[in-house]
Each structure stands twice: as structure tokens, then as C-alpha cells.
mmCIF file of C-alpha atoms in Angstrom:
data_model
loop_
_atom_site.group_PDB
_atom_site.id
_atom_site.type_symbol
_atom_site.label_atom_id
_atom_site.label_comp_id
_atom_site.label_asym_id
_atom_site.label_seq_id
_atom_site.Cartn_x
_atom_site.Cartn_y
_atom_site.Cartn_z
ATOM 1 C CA MET M 4 29.833 -48.036 149.918
ATOM 2 C CA THR M 5 31.139 -47.292 153.691
ATOM 3 C CA ARG M 6 32.526 -49.563 156.489
ATOM 4 C CA VAL M 7 31.159 -48.660 160.091
ATOM 5 C CA ALA M 8 31.337 -49.705 163.348
ATOM 6 C CA VAL M 9 28.033 -50.349 165.298
ATOM 7 C CA LYS M 10 28.114 -50.861 169.223
ATOM 8 C CA VAL M 11 25.434 -54.603 170.508
ATOM 9 C CA ALA M 12 24.167 -55.303 172.772
ATOM 10 C CA TYR M 13 22.721 -58.787 173.776
ATOM 11 C CA THR M 14 21.614 -62.240 175.924
ATOM 12 C CA GLY M 15 23.794 -64.499 176.110
ATOM 13 C CA ARG M 16 20.873 -66.777 176.530
ATOM 14 C CA GLY M 17 18.951 -68.602 173.237
ATOM 15 C CA PHE M 18 22.657 -67.838 171.766
ATOM 16 C CA SER M 19 25.696 -70.774 171.365
ATOM 17 C CA GLY M 20 27.896 -67.654 171.663
ATOM 18 C CA SER M 21 29.446 -65.028 169.476
ATOM 19 C CA GLN M 22 31.215 -66.518 167.036
ATOM 20 C CA ILE M 23 29.747 -68.105 163.608
ATOM 21 C CA GLN M 24 29.417 -72.068 163.997
ATOM 22 C CA PRO M 25 27.843 -74.410 161.233
ATOM 23 C CA GLY M 26 23.985 -74.723 162.281
ATOM 24 C CA LEU M 27 24.584 -72.551 165.938
ATOM 25 C CA ARG M 28 22.222 -69.951 166.102
ATOM 26 C CA THR M 29 24.933 -67.362 167.885
ATOM 27 C CA VAL M 30 25.273 -63.555 167.566
ATOM 28 C CA GLU M 31 27.312 -63.457 164.506
ATOM 29 C CA SER M 32 24.755 -65.474 162.274
ATOM 30 C CA GLU M 33 22.187 -63.202 164.126
ATOM 31 C CA ILE M 34 23.693 -60.150 162.827
ATOM 32 C CA LEU M 35 24.658 -61.169 159.675
ATOM 33 C CA GLN M 36 20.866 -62.711 158.998
ATOM 34 C CA ALA M 37 19.241 -58.568 159.442
ATOM 35 C CA LEU M 38 22.516 -57.131 157.616
ATOM 36 C CA VAL M 39 21.432 -59.670 154.356
ATOM 37 C CA ARG M 40 17.922 -58.706 155.225
ATOM 38 C CA THR M 41 18.251 -55.144 155.244
ATOM 39 C CA GLY M 42 21.250 -54.860 152.413
ATOM 40 C CA GLY M 43 19.038 -54.185 149.492
ATOM 41 C CA GLY M 44 20.955 -57.499 147.321
ATOM 42 C CA MET M 45 23.880 -57.851 148.862
ATOM 43 C CA THR M 46 25.337 -61.338 149.871
ATOM 44 C CA ALA M 47 26.579 -61.926 153.105
ATOM 45 C CA GLU M 48 30.112 -62.074 151.694
ATOM 46 C CA ASP M 49 29.910 -58.275 150.533
ATOM 47 C CA PHE M 50 29.134 -57.106 154.376
ATOM 48 C CA ASP M 51 32.991 -58.413 155.234
ATOM 49 C CA LEU M 52 31.438 -59.203 158.439
ATOM 50 C CA ARG M 53 34.050 -58.371 162.069
ATOM 51 C CA MET M 54 33.832 -58.856 165.231
ATOM 52 C CA ALA M 55 35.559 -57.346 168.520
ATOM 53 C CA GLY M 56 36.122 -61.069 169.540
ATOM 54 C CA ARG M 57 33.795 -63.973 170.789
ATOM 55 C CA THR M 58 31.752 -64.261 174.197
ATOM 56 C CA ASP M 59 31.156 -67.846 174.924
ATOM 57 C CA ALA M 60 27.911 -69.325 175.196
ATOM 58 C CA GLY M 61 25.733 -67.651 177.777
ATOM 59 C CA VAL M 62 27.537 -64.556 178.127
ATOM 60 C CA ASN M 63 26.406 -61.242 177.611
ATOM 61 C CA ALA M 64 26.742 -57.685 176.400
ATOM 62 C CA LEU M 65 26.020 -54.099 176.177
ATOM 63 C CA GLY M 66 29.375 -53.336 173.851
ATOM 64 C CA ASN M 67 30.453 -55.479 172.012
ATOM 65 C CA VAL M 68 31.670 -54.318 168.581
ATOM 66 C CA ALA M 69 30.375 -55.383 164.963
ATOM 67 C CA SER M 70 31.799 -53.931 161.301
ATOM 68 C CA PHE M 71 31.149 -54.082 158.168
ATOM 69 C CA VAL M 72 30.675 -52.412 154.485
ATOM 70 C CA THR M 73 27.009 -50.715 154.313
ATOM 71 C CA GLY M 74 25.322 -49.269 151.802
ATOM 72 C CA PHE M 75 23.121 -46.431 153.665
ATOM 73 C CA ASP M 76 24.263 -43.662 153.255
ATOM 74 C CA ASP M 77 22.630 -42.472 157.027
ATOM 75 C CA PRO M 78 23.562 -44.522 159.637
ATOM 76 C CA GLU M 79 20.421 -43.593 162.168
ATOM 77 C CA ARG M 80 17.982 -45.205 159.699
ATOM 78 C CA MET M 81 20.669 -48.608 159.192
ATOM 79 C CA LEU M 82 20.464 -48.906 163.341
ATOM 80 C CA ASP M 83 16.479 -48.441 162.876
ATOM 81 C CA ALA M 84 16.586 -51.096 160.071
ATOM 82 C CA LEU M 85 18.773 -53.603 161.526
ATOM 83 C CA ASN M 86 16.743 -52.899 165.095
ATOM 84 C CA ALA M 87 13.606 -53.812 163.436
ATOM 85 C CA VAL M 88 14.810 -57.302 162.218
ATOM 86 C CA ALA M 89 17.573 -58.419 164.420
ATOM 87 C CA ASP M 90 15.745 -61.403 167.323
ATOM 88 C CA GLY M 91 17.969 -60.642 170.018
ATOM 89 C CA VAL M 92 20.698 -58.262 169.269
ATOM 90 C CA PHE M 93 20.527 -54.758 169.448
ATOM 91 C CA PHE M 94 22.472 -52.057 167.770
ATOM 92 C CA LEU M 95 23.405 -49.222 169.956
ATOM 93 C CA SER M 96 26.021 -46.693 168.127
ATOM 94 C CA TRP M 97 28.078 -46.306 165.002
ATOM 95 C CA ALA M 98 30.854 -45.125 163.951
ATOM 96 C CA TYR M 99 32.724 -44.509 160.533
ATOM 97 C CA VAL M 100 35.725 -46.641 160.585
ATOM 98 C CA ASP M 101 38.955 -47.069 157.339
ATOM 99 C CA ASP M 102 38.603 -50.121 155.521
ATOM 100 C CA ASP M 103 41.562 -51.719 157.109
ATOM 101 C CA PHE M 104 39.862 -52.021 160.773
ATOM 102 C CA ARG M 105 40.204 -54.647 162.689
ATOM 103 C CA PRO M 106 37.484 -54.785 165.710
ATOM 104 C CA ARG M 107 40.037 -56.866 167.718
ATOM 105 C CA HIS M 108 42.812 -54.465 167.709
ATOM 106 C CA ALA M 109 40.959 -52.705 170.427
ATOM 107 C CA VAL M 110 43.281 -50.603 173.129
ATOM 108 C CA SER M 111 41.135 -51.667 175.892
ATOM 109 C CA ARG M 112 37.612 -54.347 176.792
ATOM 110 C CA THR M 113 36.126 -54.220 180.139
ATOM 111 C CA TYR M 114 33.466 -56.850 181.241
ATOM 112 C CA ARG M 115 31.449 -56.934 184.484
ATOM 113 C CA TYR M 116 31.017 -60.379 186.793
ATOM 114 C CA THR M 117 28.360 -60.201 189.156
ATOM 115 C CA VAL M 118 27.884 -62.871 191.979
ATOM 116 C CA SER M 119 25.573 -62.456 195.329
ATOM 117 C CA SER M 120 27.324 -60.807 198.090
ATOM 118 C CA GLU M 121 26.002 -63.001 200.842
ATOM 119 C CA GLY M 122 28.347 -64.063 202.689
ATOM 120 C CA LEU M 123 31.105 -62.486 200.995
ATOM 121 C CA ASP M 124 33.203 -60.221 202.880
ATOM 122 C CA ILE M 125 34.101 -57.540 200.371
ATOM 123 C CA GLU M 126 37.322 -56.271 201.091
ATOM 124 C CA ARG M 127 38.953 -59.553 201.863
ATOM 125 C CA ALA M 128 36.931 -59.395 197.486
ATOM 126 C CA ARG M 129 38.793 -56.437 197.147
ATOM 127 C CA GLU M 130 42.203 -57.757 198.373
ATOM 128 C CA CYS M 131 42.805 -60.878 196.034
ATOM 129 C CA ALA M 132 40.907 -58.933 193.462
ATOM 130 C CA SER M 133 44.176 -56.608 193.466
ATOM 131 C CA VAL M 134 46.431 -59.706 193.421
ATOM 132 C CA PHE M 135 45.437 -59.916 189.618
ATOM 133 C CA VAL M 136 46.299 -56.369 187.991
ATOM 134 C CA GLY M 137 49.493 -56.223 186.547
ATOM 135 C CA GLU M 138 51.179 -58.750 183.796
ATOM 136 C CA HIS M 139 51.324 -62.434 185.217
ATOM 137 C CA ASP M 140 51.047 -65.816 183.252
ATOM 138 C CA PHE M 141 47.734 -66.579 183.669
ATOM 139 C CA ILE M 142 48.083 -70.588 182.641
ATOM 140 C CA ARG M 143 46.076 -71.400 185.691
ATOM 141 C CA PHE M 144 43.192 -68.977 185.051
ATOM 142 C CA CYS M 145 42.441 -69.968 181.703
ATOM 143 C CA ARG M 146 41.330 -72.008 178.969
ATOM 144 C CA PRO M 147 44.589 -72.871 177.643
ATOM 145 C CA ASP M 148 44.265 -72.442 173.500
ATOM 146 C CA GLY M 149 47.486 -72.496 172.209
ATOM 147 C CA LYS M 150 47.320 -68.631 172.824
ATOM 148 C CA PRO M 151 50.286 -66.552 174.832
ATOM 149 C CA THR M 152 48.963 -66.836 178.845
ATOM 150 C CA VAL M 153 51.157 -64.214 179.633
ATOM 151 C CA SER M 154 48.887 -61.157 180.105
ATOM 152 C CA THR M 155 48.097 -57.534 181.914
ATOM 153 C CA ILE M 156 45.140 -56.810 183.548
ATOM 154 C CA ASP M 157 44.859 -52.900 183.817
ATOM 155 C CA SER M 158 42.083 -53.181 186.689
ATOM 156 C CA VAL M 159 39.768 -55.140 189.030
ATOM 157 C CA GLU M 160 37.572 -53.358 190.845
ATOM 158 C CA VAL M 161 34.685 -54.692 193.288
ATOM 159 C CA THR M 162 31.355 -52.327 194.035
ATOM 160 C CA ASP M 163 28.821 -53.762 196.763
ATOM 161 C CA ASP M 164 24.969 -52.849 196.238
ATOM 162 C CA GLY M 165 24.123 -54.613 199.198
ATOM 163 C CA GLU M 166 22.700 -57.894 197.648
ATOM 164 C CA THR M 167 25.354 -58.747 195.238
ATOM 165 C CA PHE M 168 29.111 -57.756 194.223
ATOM 166 C CA ASP M 169 29.662 -56.542 190.515
ATOM 167 C CA ILE M 170 33.365 -57.183 189.826
ATOM 168 C CA LEU M 171 34.816 -54.810 186.669
ATOM 169 C CA PHE M 172 37.975 -56.558 185.118
ATOM 170 C CA LYS M 173 39.170 -53.893 182.521
ATOM 171 C CA ALA M 174 42.444 -55.079 179.709
ATOM 172 C CA ASN M 175 43.671 -54.455 176.576
ATOM 173 C CA ARG M 176 42.865 -58.687 175.987
ATOM 174 C CA PHE M 177 41.524 -61.583 178.303
ATOM 175 C CA LEU M 178 42.318 -65.352 177.343
ATOM 176 C CA TRP M 179 39.985 -67.914 176.920
ATOM 177 C CA ASN M 180 37.920 -68.009 180.516
ATOM 178 C CA MET M 181 39.753 -66.203 182.240
ATOM 179 C CA ILE M 182 37.642 -64.194 183.972
ATOM 180 C CA ARG M 183 35.667 -67.041 185.183
ATOM 181 C CA ARG M 184 38.168 -68.566 186.953
ATOM 182 C CA MET M 185 39.313 -65.794 188.476
ATOM 183 C CA VAL M 186 35.810 -65.172 190.292
ATOM 184 C CA PRO M 187 35.876 -68.458 191.619
ATOM 185 C CA ALA M 188 39.577 -67.139 193.710
ATOM 186 C CA ILE M 189 37.866 -64.255 194.660
ATOM 187 C CA VAL M 190 34.710 -65.220 195.489
ATOM 188 C CA SER M 191 37.104 -68.489 197.946
ATOM 189 C CA VAL M 192 38.764 -65.851 199.145
ATOM 190 C CA ALA M 193 35.618 -63.056 199.954
ATOM 191 C CA SER M 194 33.945 -66.053 201.749
ATOM 192 C CA GLY M 195 36.627 -67.185 204.025
ATOM 193 C CA ARG M 196 37.644 -70.512 202.664
ATOM 194 C CA SER M 197 41.091 -69.173 201.088
ATOM 195 C CA ASP M 198 43.462 -66.816 201.228
ATOM 196 C CA THR M 199 45.027 -64.123 198.649
ATOM 197 C CA ASP M 200 48.300 -66.161 199.237
ATOM 198 C CA LYS M 201 47.247 -69.413 197.828
ATOM 199 C CA VAL M 202 46.041 -67.358 194.502
ATOM 200 C CA ARG M 203 49.382 -66.063 194.020
ATOM 201 C CA ARG M 204 50.611 -69.085 194.215
ATOM 202 C CA ALA M 205 48.617 -70.402 191.171
ATOM 203 C CA LEU M 206 49.511 -66.824 190.033
ATOM 204 C CA ASP M 207 52.946 -68.133 190.417
ATOM 205 C CA GLY M 208 52.559 -71.470 188.504
ATOM 206 C CA GLU M 209 51.272 -73.758 191.107
ATOM 207 C CA ASP M 210 48.693 -76.421 190.073
ATOM 208 C CA ILE M 211 45.690 -75.207 191.511
ATOM 209 C CA THR M 212 42.369 -74.410 190.197
ATOM 210 C CA PHE M 213 39.566 -72.261 191.909
ATOM 211 C CA GLY M 214 37.194 -73.944 189.240
ATOM 212 C CA LEU M 215 34.717 -72.551 186.758
ATOM 213 C CA ALA M 216 32.380 -69.700 187.485
ATOM 214 C CA SER M 217 28.827 -69.912 185.074
ATOM 215 C CA ALA M 218 28.388 -67.913 181.865
ATOM 216 C CA GLU M 219 25.539 -66.139 182.623
ATOM 217 C CA GLY M 220 26.912 -63.965 185.552
ATOM 218 C CA LEU M 221 29.432 -62.322 182.321
ATOM 219 C CA THR M 222 28.758 -59.218 181.148
ATOM 220 C CA LEU M 223 31.469 -57.928 177.910
ATOM 221 C CA LEU M 224 30.196 -53.811 179.227
ATOM 222 C CA ASP M 225 32.534 -52.104 176.540
ATOM 223 C CA VAL M 226 34.947 -52.321 173.803
ATOM 224 C CA GLU M 227 37.371 -48.821 173.327
ATOM 225 C CA TYR M 228 39.956 -48.187 170.595
ATOM 226 C CA ASP M 229 42.183 -45.496 170.240
ATOM 227 C CA GLY M 230 40.701 -42.428 168.003
ATOM 228 C CA ILE M 231 37.256 -43.987 167.169
ATOM 229 C CA GLU M 232 34.537 -41.921 168.939
ATOM 230 C CA PHE M 233 31.144 -43.723 168.985
ATOM 231 C CA LYS M 234 27.557 -42.322 168.042
ATOM 232 C CA GLY M 235 25.026 -42.778 170.489
ATOM 233 C CA TYR M 236 21.010 -43.316 168.749
ATOM 234 C CA ARG M 237 18.161 -44.543 170.879
ATOM 235 C CA SER M 238 16.257 -46.825 167.596
ATOM 236 C CA PRO M 239 12.541 -46.382 167.745
ATOM 237 C CA THR M 240 12.659 -49.721 166.870
ATOM 238 C CA ALA M 241 15.058 -50.860 169.587
ATOM 239 C CA GLU M 242 12.745 -48.895 172.519
ATOM 240 C CA ARG M 243 10.078 -50.663 171.366
ATOM 241 C CA ARG M 244 11.755 -54.181 171.517
ATOM 242 C CA LEU M 245 12.956 -53.271 174.958
ATOM 243 C CA ALA M 246 9.562 -52.286 176.261
ATOM 244 C CA GLU M 247 7.922 -54.955 175.235
ATOM 245 C CA LEU M 248 10.980 -57.553 176.738
ATOM 246 C CA LYS M 249 10.343 -55.817 180.245
ATOM 247 C CA ARG M 250 6.997 -56.042 179.730
ATOM 248 C CA GLY M 251 6.886 -59.819 179.514
ATOM 249 C CA ASN M 252 9.937 -59.777 182.294
ATOM 250 C CA ALA M 253 7.823 -58.619 184.521
ATOM 251 C CA LEU M 254 4.731 -60.807 183.767
ATOM 252 C CA GLU M 255 7.314 -63.691 184.295
ATOM 253 C CA ARG M 256 8.723 -62.816 187.463
ATOM 254 C CA ARG M 257 4.876 -62.035 188.910
ATOM 255 C CA PHE M 258 4.521 -65.742 188.341
ATOM 256 C CA LEU M 259 6.993 -66.588 190.061
ATOM 257 C CA GLU M 260 6.896 -64.808 192.740
ATOM 258 C CA SER M 261 3.175 -66.521 193.425
ATOM 259 C CA VAL M 262 4.512 -70.262 192.820
#
């Protein structure tokens, strides 16, 4: 038996978040079911499944990390098997890790939030985004859950493709709802409804809030670790599933454009 870490992708739609919750379909429960179905008699407890962190219902991921014990001696065959049985989760890459590896202990996490750029000024958005960089008390920009609210953001970048703004956040850790509360502040400033001084006052502790952005626009892009390099593998089973989903989405798009 060996322990591996794998990067997984999923859309948040259809899952009640990533963390196991009794009676609900979650990303973690779907991964665990896939492990049991391909594990050759191993029980759910045998896999000692660990996740890099939780994502809320509706939040997407392109690079969340799961770690577990496996009896497969060929990691690519393992990914093929998991991709063949998992529903809504794609297994993209792998790395051997030590038994004491904890996916939560990452050196950085990168998230992307996508918003329509209509009516927004990118320079104002970038000016506001820069306010969040560095160490701050994010008590006004999170949903407190008993954890320390002082955190450090390494970078916030805003790019424009002509139709949308992609806002990239990179940090070691993020608080609950943190990005979904920073994004409305950036949008408010970019639209001219607010200014960066108001955002700074909120960071300084003034009782100011900017609302909560929807979960659907948020994607966990990547989780990184010191000394661990993941090996990508284009699983044929995953490729077939993706092709089917793309065909279905194209048909749905054509229907909606015809309404």
C-alpha cells in the first residue's frame, strides 16, 4: 500500500460543497465512493481520505487535492479506474507522498473569480485589489468561524478579456467566504459606486460590508506544496467523459440561443 495525492477537478453544480455531510452529495463523498468501487475490497476507512480544504456548494475546482492510500501499483491505471466510475469529479494528476502528508498544509492556494466586465473600470478594479495584498485582519471580509481572522494575501491580479474580469487571488490560506466578500468590494469600486478608501476603512475594522458574491463564479485553480511535483495524465476515460459533456453543453447552448 502506498499513499498518493491527486489533483481533482469538478463543477460545484450538483454538489453540496466538498466536505462530507450526512445525507448530502459532496465532492469528498463522491471521491470516497469511487475509491471503494475501484479498491479491490478496501473499505472507506482503509483509504484514510484527506482533502486540501473545503469548497462551498457551487464553487468549482480545477486543482483541489485529495490524498489517500491505494493498492494500485500503477498511478495512471488508478486514475483511469477512478475516472471511469466517478460522477462529476475528474482525476487529473498524481504524486507519491509520505504517510504523514496533510493536504491542508499547502504553501499556496490560487483562486479565480470571474465577473462580467460590463460597466466596470479595470484600473479602478486593480487599485482596489491591491488594497487587499499583505497582512490584514479580514474580519469584515469573511464569515467568522472561530479561526483567527488575520491572514496574508500574496497577490491579487485582475485581467480583462473584453467580456469578463478574471480576479486571481493567491495566498497560503483563505477564510470562509473571504474571496466572495472581497469580490463585491472590488466590483463596487470598479463600477464607481464606492472607493478604495471605504475598502481600507473596512480592513481597518470599521463596520462596513459589501455583500456576498455568488459561489458559481469562484474556482479553486491550484494548491501547491514544497517539494511535491504532480505528474499530469490525460486519462482516456476522462477524455471520453469530457467530450460527452461538451457535446451536451453545446446542445444546451444552442437551445438557449434559440429561445
